[in-house]
Coordinates of C-alpha atoms and ligand atoms in Angstrom, one line a residue:
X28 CA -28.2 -2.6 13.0
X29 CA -26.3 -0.9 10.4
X30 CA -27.1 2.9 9.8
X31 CA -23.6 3.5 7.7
X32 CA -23.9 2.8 3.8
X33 CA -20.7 1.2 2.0
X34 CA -19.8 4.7 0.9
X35 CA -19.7 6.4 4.4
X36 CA -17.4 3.7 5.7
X37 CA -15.1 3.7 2.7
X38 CA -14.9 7.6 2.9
X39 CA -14.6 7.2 7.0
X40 CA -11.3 4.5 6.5
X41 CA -10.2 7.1 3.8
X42 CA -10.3 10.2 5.7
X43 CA -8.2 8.4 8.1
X44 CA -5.8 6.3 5.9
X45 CA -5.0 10.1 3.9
X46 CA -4.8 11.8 7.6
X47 CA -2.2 9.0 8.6
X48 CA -0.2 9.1 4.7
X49 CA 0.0 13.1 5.5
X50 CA 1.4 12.9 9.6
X51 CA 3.7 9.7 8.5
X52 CA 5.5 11.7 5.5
X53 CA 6.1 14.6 7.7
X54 CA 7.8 12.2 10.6
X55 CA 10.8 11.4 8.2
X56 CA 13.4 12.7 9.1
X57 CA 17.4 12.4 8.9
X58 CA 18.3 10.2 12.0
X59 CA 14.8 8.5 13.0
X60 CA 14.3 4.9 12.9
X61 CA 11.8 3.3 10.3
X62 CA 10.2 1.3 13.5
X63 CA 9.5 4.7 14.8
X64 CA 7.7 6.0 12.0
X65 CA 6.1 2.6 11.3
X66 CA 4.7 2.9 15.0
X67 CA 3.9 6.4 14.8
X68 CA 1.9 5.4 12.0
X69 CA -0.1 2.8 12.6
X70 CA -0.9 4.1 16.3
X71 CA -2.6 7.0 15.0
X72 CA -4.7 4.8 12.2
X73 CA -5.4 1.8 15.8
X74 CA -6.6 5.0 17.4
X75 CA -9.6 5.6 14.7
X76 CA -9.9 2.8 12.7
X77 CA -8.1 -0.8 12.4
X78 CA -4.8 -1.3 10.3
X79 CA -5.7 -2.7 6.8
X80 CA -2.1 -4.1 5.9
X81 CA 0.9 -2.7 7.9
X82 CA 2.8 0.3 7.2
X83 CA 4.9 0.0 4.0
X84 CA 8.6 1.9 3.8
X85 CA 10.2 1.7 1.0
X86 CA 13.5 3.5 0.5
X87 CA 15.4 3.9 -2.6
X88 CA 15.3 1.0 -4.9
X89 CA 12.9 -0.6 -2.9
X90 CA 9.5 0.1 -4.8
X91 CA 7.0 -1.8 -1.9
X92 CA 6.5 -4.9 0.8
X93 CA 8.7 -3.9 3.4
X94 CA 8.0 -3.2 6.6
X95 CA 10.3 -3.3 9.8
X96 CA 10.5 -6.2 11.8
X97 CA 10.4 -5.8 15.8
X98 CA 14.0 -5.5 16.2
X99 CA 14.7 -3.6 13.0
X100 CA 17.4 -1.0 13.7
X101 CA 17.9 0.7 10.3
X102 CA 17.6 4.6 10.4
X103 CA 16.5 7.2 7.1
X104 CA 19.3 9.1 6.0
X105 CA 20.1 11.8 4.2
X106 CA 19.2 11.6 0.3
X107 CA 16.5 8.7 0.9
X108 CA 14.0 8.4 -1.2
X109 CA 11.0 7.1 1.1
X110 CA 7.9 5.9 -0.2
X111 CA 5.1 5.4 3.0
X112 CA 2.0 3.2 1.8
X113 CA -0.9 3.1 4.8
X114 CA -3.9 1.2 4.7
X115 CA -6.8 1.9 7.7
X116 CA -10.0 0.1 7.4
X117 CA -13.5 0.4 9.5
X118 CA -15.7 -2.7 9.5
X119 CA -13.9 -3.8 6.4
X120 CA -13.8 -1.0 4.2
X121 CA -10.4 -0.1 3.4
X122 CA -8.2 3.1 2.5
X123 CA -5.2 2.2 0.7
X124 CA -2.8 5.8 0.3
X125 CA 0.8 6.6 -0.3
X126 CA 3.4 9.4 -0.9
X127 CA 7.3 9.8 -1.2
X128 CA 9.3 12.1 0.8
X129 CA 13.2 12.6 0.0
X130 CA 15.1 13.2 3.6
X131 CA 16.8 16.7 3.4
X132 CA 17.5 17.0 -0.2
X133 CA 15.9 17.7 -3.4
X134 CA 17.8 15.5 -6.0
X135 CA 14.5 13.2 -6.9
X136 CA 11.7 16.1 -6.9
X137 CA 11.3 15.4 -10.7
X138 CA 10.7 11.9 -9.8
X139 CA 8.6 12.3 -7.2
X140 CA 6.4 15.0 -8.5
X141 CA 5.8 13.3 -11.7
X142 CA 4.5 9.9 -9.6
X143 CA 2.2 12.7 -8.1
X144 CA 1.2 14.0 -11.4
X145 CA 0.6 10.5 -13.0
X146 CA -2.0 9.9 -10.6
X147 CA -3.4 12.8 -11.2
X148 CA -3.7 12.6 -14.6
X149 CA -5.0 9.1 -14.2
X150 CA -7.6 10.6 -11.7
X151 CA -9.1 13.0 -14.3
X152 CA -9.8 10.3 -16.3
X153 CA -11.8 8.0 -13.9
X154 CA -15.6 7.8 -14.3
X155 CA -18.3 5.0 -14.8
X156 CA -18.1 3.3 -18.2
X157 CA -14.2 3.9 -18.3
X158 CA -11.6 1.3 -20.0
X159 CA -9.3 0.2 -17.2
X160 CA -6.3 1.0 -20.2
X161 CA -7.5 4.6 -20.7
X162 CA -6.0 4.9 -16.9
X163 CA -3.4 2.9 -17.6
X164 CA -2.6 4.8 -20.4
X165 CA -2.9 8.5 -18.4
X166 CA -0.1 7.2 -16.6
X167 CA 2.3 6.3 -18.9
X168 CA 1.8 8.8 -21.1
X169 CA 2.7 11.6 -18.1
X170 CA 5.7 9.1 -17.0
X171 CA 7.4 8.7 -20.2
X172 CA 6.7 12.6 -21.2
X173 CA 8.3 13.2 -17.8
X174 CA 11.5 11.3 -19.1
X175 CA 11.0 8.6 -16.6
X176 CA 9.9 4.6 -16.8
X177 CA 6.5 3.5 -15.0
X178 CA 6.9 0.1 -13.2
X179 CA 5.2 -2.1 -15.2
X180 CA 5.1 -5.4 -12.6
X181 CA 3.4 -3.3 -9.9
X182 CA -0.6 -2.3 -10.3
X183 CA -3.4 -0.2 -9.1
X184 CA -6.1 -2.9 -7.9
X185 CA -9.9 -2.4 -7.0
X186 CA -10.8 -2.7 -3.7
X187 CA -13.9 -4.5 -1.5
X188 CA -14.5 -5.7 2.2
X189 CA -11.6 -7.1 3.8
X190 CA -10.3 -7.5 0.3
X191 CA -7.2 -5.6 -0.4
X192 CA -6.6 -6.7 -4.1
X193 CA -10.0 -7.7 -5.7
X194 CA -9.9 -8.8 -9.0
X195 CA -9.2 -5.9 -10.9
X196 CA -5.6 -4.6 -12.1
X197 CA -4.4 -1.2 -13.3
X198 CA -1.4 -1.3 -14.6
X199 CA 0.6 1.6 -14.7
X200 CA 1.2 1.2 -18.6
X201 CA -1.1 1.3 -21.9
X202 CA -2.1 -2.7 -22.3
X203 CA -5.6 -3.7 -23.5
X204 CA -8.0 -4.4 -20.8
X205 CA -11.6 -4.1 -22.0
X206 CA -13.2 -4.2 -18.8
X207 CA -14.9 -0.4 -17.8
X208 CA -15.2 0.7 -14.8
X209 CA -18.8 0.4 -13.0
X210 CA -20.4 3.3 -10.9
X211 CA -19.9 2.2 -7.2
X212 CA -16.6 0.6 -7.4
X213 CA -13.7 1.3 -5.5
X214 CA -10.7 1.3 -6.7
X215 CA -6.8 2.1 -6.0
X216 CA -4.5 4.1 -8.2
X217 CA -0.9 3.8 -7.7
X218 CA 2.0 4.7 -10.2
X219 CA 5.3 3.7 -9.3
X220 CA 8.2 5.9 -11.3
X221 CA 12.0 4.9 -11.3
X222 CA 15.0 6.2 -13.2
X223 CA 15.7 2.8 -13.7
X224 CA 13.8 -0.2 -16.5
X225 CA 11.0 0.0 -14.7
X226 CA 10.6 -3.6 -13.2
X227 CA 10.5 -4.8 -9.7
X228 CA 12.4 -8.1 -8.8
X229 CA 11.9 -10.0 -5.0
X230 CA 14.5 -9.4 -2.7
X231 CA 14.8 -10.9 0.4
X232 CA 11.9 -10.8 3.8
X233 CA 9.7 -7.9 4.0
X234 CA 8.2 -9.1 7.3
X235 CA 4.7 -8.9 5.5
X236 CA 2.9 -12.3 5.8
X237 CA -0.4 -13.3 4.4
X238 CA -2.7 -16.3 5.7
X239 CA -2.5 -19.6 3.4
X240 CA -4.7 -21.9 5.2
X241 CA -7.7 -22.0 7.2
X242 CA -6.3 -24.4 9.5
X243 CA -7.5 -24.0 13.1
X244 CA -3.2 -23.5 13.9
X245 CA -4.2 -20.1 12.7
X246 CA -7.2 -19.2 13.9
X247 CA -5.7 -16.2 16.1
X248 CA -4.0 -15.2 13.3
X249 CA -7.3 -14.7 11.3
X250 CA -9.5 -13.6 14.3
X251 CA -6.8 -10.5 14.5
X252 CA -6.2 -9.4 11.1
X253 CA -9.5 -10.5 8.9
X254 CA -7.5 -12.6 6.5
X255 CA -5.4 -9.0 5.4
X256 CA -1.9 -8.5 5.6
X257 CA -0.2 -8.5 8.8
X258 CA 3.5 -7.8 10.5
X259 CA 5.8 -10.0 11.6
X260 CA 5.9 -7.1 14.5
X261 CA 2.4 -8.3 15.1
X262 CA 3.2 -11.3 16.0
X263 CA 5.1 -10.6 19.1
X264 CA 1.5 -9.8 20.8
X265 CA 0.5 -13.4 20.3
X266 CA 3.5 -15.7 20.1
X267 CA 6.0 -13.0 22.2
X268 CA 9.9 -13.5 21.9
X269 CA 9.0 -17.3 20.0
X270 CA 7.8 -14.9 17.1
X271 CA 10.9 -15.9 14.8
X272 CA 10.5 -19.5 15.1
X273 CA 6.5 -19.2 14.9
X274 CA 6.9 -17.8 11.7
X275 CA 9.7 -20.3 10.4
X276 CA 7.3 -23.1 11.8
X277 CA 3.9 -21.5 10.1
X278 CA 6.2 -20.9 6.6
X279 CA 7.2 -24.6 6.7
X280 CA 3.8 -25.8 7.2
X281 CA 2.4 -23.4 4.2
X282 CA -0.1 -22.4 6.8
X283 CA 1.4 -18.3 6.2
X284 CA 3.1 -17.0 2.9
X285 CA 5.9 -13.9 2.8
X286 CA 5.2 -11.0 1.0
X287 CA 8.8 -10.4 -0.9
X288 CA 10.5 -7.1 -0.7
X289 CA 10.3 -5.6 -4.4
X290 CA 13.2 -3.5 -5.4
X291 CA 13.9 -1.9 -8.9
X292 CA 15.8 -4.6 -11.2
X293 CA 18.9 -2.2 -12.0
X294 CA 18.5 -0.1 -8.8
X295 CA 16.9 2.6 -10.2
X296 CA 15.1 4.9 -7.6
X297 CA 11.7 4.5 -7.4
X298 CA 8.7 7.1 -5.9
X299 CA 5.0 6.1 -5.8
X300 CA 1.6 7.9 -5.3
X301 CA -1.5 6.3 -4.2
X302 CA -5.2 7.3 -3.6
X303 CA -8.3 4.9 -3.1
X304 CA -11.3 6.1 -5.4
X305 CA -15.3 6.1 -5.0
X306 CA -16.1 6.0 -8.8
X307 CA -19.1 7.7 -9.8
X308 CA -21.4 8.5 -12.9
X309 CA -19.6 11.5 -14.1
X310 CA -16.0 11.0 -12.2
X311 CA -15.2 10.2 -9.3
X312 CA -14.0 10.8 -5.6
X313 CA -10.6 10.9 -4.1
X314 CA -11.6 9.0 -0.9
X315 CA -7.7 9.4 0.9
X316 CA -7.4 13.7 0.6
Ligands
MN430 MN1 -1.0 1.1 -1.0
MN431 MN1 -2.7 -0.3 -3.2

């Protein structure tokens, strides 16, 4: 029997998803490994809740859809510009947050703080009956008065069960929508600023993989994850050392699909802010604090 509205689960996967954001950003540091950080991450969401999509880090010109792989050796360095995207869910309901942290200097602060204040601006502007551009206006508008470019190929998204992306876009520039916003709906926010043109181009394996068949090959696959995201870490629990070829064989049989790495067309740096919203009659409710 279920005692828990919608509303307490989303908040519940929020609570943890922002606690997770908070403890990941302050376990950067000069010299540690992203594997450790993506671990240290997504143990402390597997602890509460389940793991929504695994733990994105982004560094630098890379703007989203990387994660390490199991053997991933690479360390953060001095002067990175990290952005760490977490997604927890319970019973479906999802928190999708993120923040950027530069490792031991302060050369970006400009560009980090005003990803933080875009959001926020966008943020006083949600409530019930709401244009989806008015948002995506609030964001530009606090990015270009900043001096900096909004990515304009990466958008906030609504959210529902097991449903990461559902239907709705926000982009993170003024471009006529119509569609309002309805009381009840959750949805993400999440401007991405770069120094750069403000587009995002694929680049190479993120090791992020999404199902692309219901075919019985991958019905472990599915059982696991709920049809969400997954690692190509993950895998290693199911298909162990034969992960790599696993994933060549599902690929070839269109049965999984790669997630691409996105990095910033002229290499411009790029910092993002996210928060998951409950949006109400007269506003609404930051759901990852
Ligand atoms: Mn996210
Ligand atoms: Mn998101």
């Amino acid at each position: 029997m279920r005692y828990m509205e919608d509303y307490d689960l989303y908040k519940e996967a929020g609570k943890i998803a922002g606690e997770a954001r908070r403890k990941g950003i302050a376990y950067v540091k000069e010299g540690r490994s992203y594997l450790e950080v993506a671990e240290y991450i997504e143990d402390y969401i597997l602890q509460r809740a389940e793991l929504a999509f695994p733990v994105n880090i982004s560094v630098n010109s890379t703007a989203a859809h990387y994660t390490p792989s199991k053997h991933d050796e690479k360390v953060f360095k001095r002067g990175d510009v990290v952005k760490i995207d977490v997604g927890a869910h319970v019973d479906g309901y999802i928190g999708d947050t993120a923040a950027t942290v530069e490792v031991g200097t302060s050369l970006y602060a400009d560009l980090i703080e005003t990803a933080k204040m875009a959001l926020h601006e966008a943020i006083r502007v949600v409530k019930a009956g709401v244009k989806i551009e008015e948002i995506s206006r609030a964001i530009e508008e606090k990015i270009i008065e900043q001096g900096f470019v909004p990515v304009k190929n990466l958008q906030g998204h609504s959210l529902e069960r097991y449903n990461l992306h559902a239907g709705i876009s926000i982009p993170n520039y003024y471009r006529k929508m119509g569609r309002r916003l309805k009381e009840g709906e959750v949805i993400a926010i999440e401007p991405f600023v770069t120094n750069g043109d403000g587009i995002v181009v694929d680049e190479g394996i993120g090791n992020i993989y999404r199902l692309s068949s219901n075919s019985p090959m991958v019905r472990e696959i599915k059982k696991r994850f709920h049809g969400l995201p997954f690692a190509e870490r993950w895998l290693y629990d199911i298909y162990g050392e034969k992960t790599p070829l696993k994933i060549a064989f599902l690929m070839k049989r269109r049965l999984i699909a790669p997630y691409f790495k996105l990095v910033e067309v002229k290499g411009g740096i790029v910092s993002q802010a996210e928060h998951t919203l409950y949006v109400k009659q007269d506003g609404c409710e930051i759901l990852t604090p």
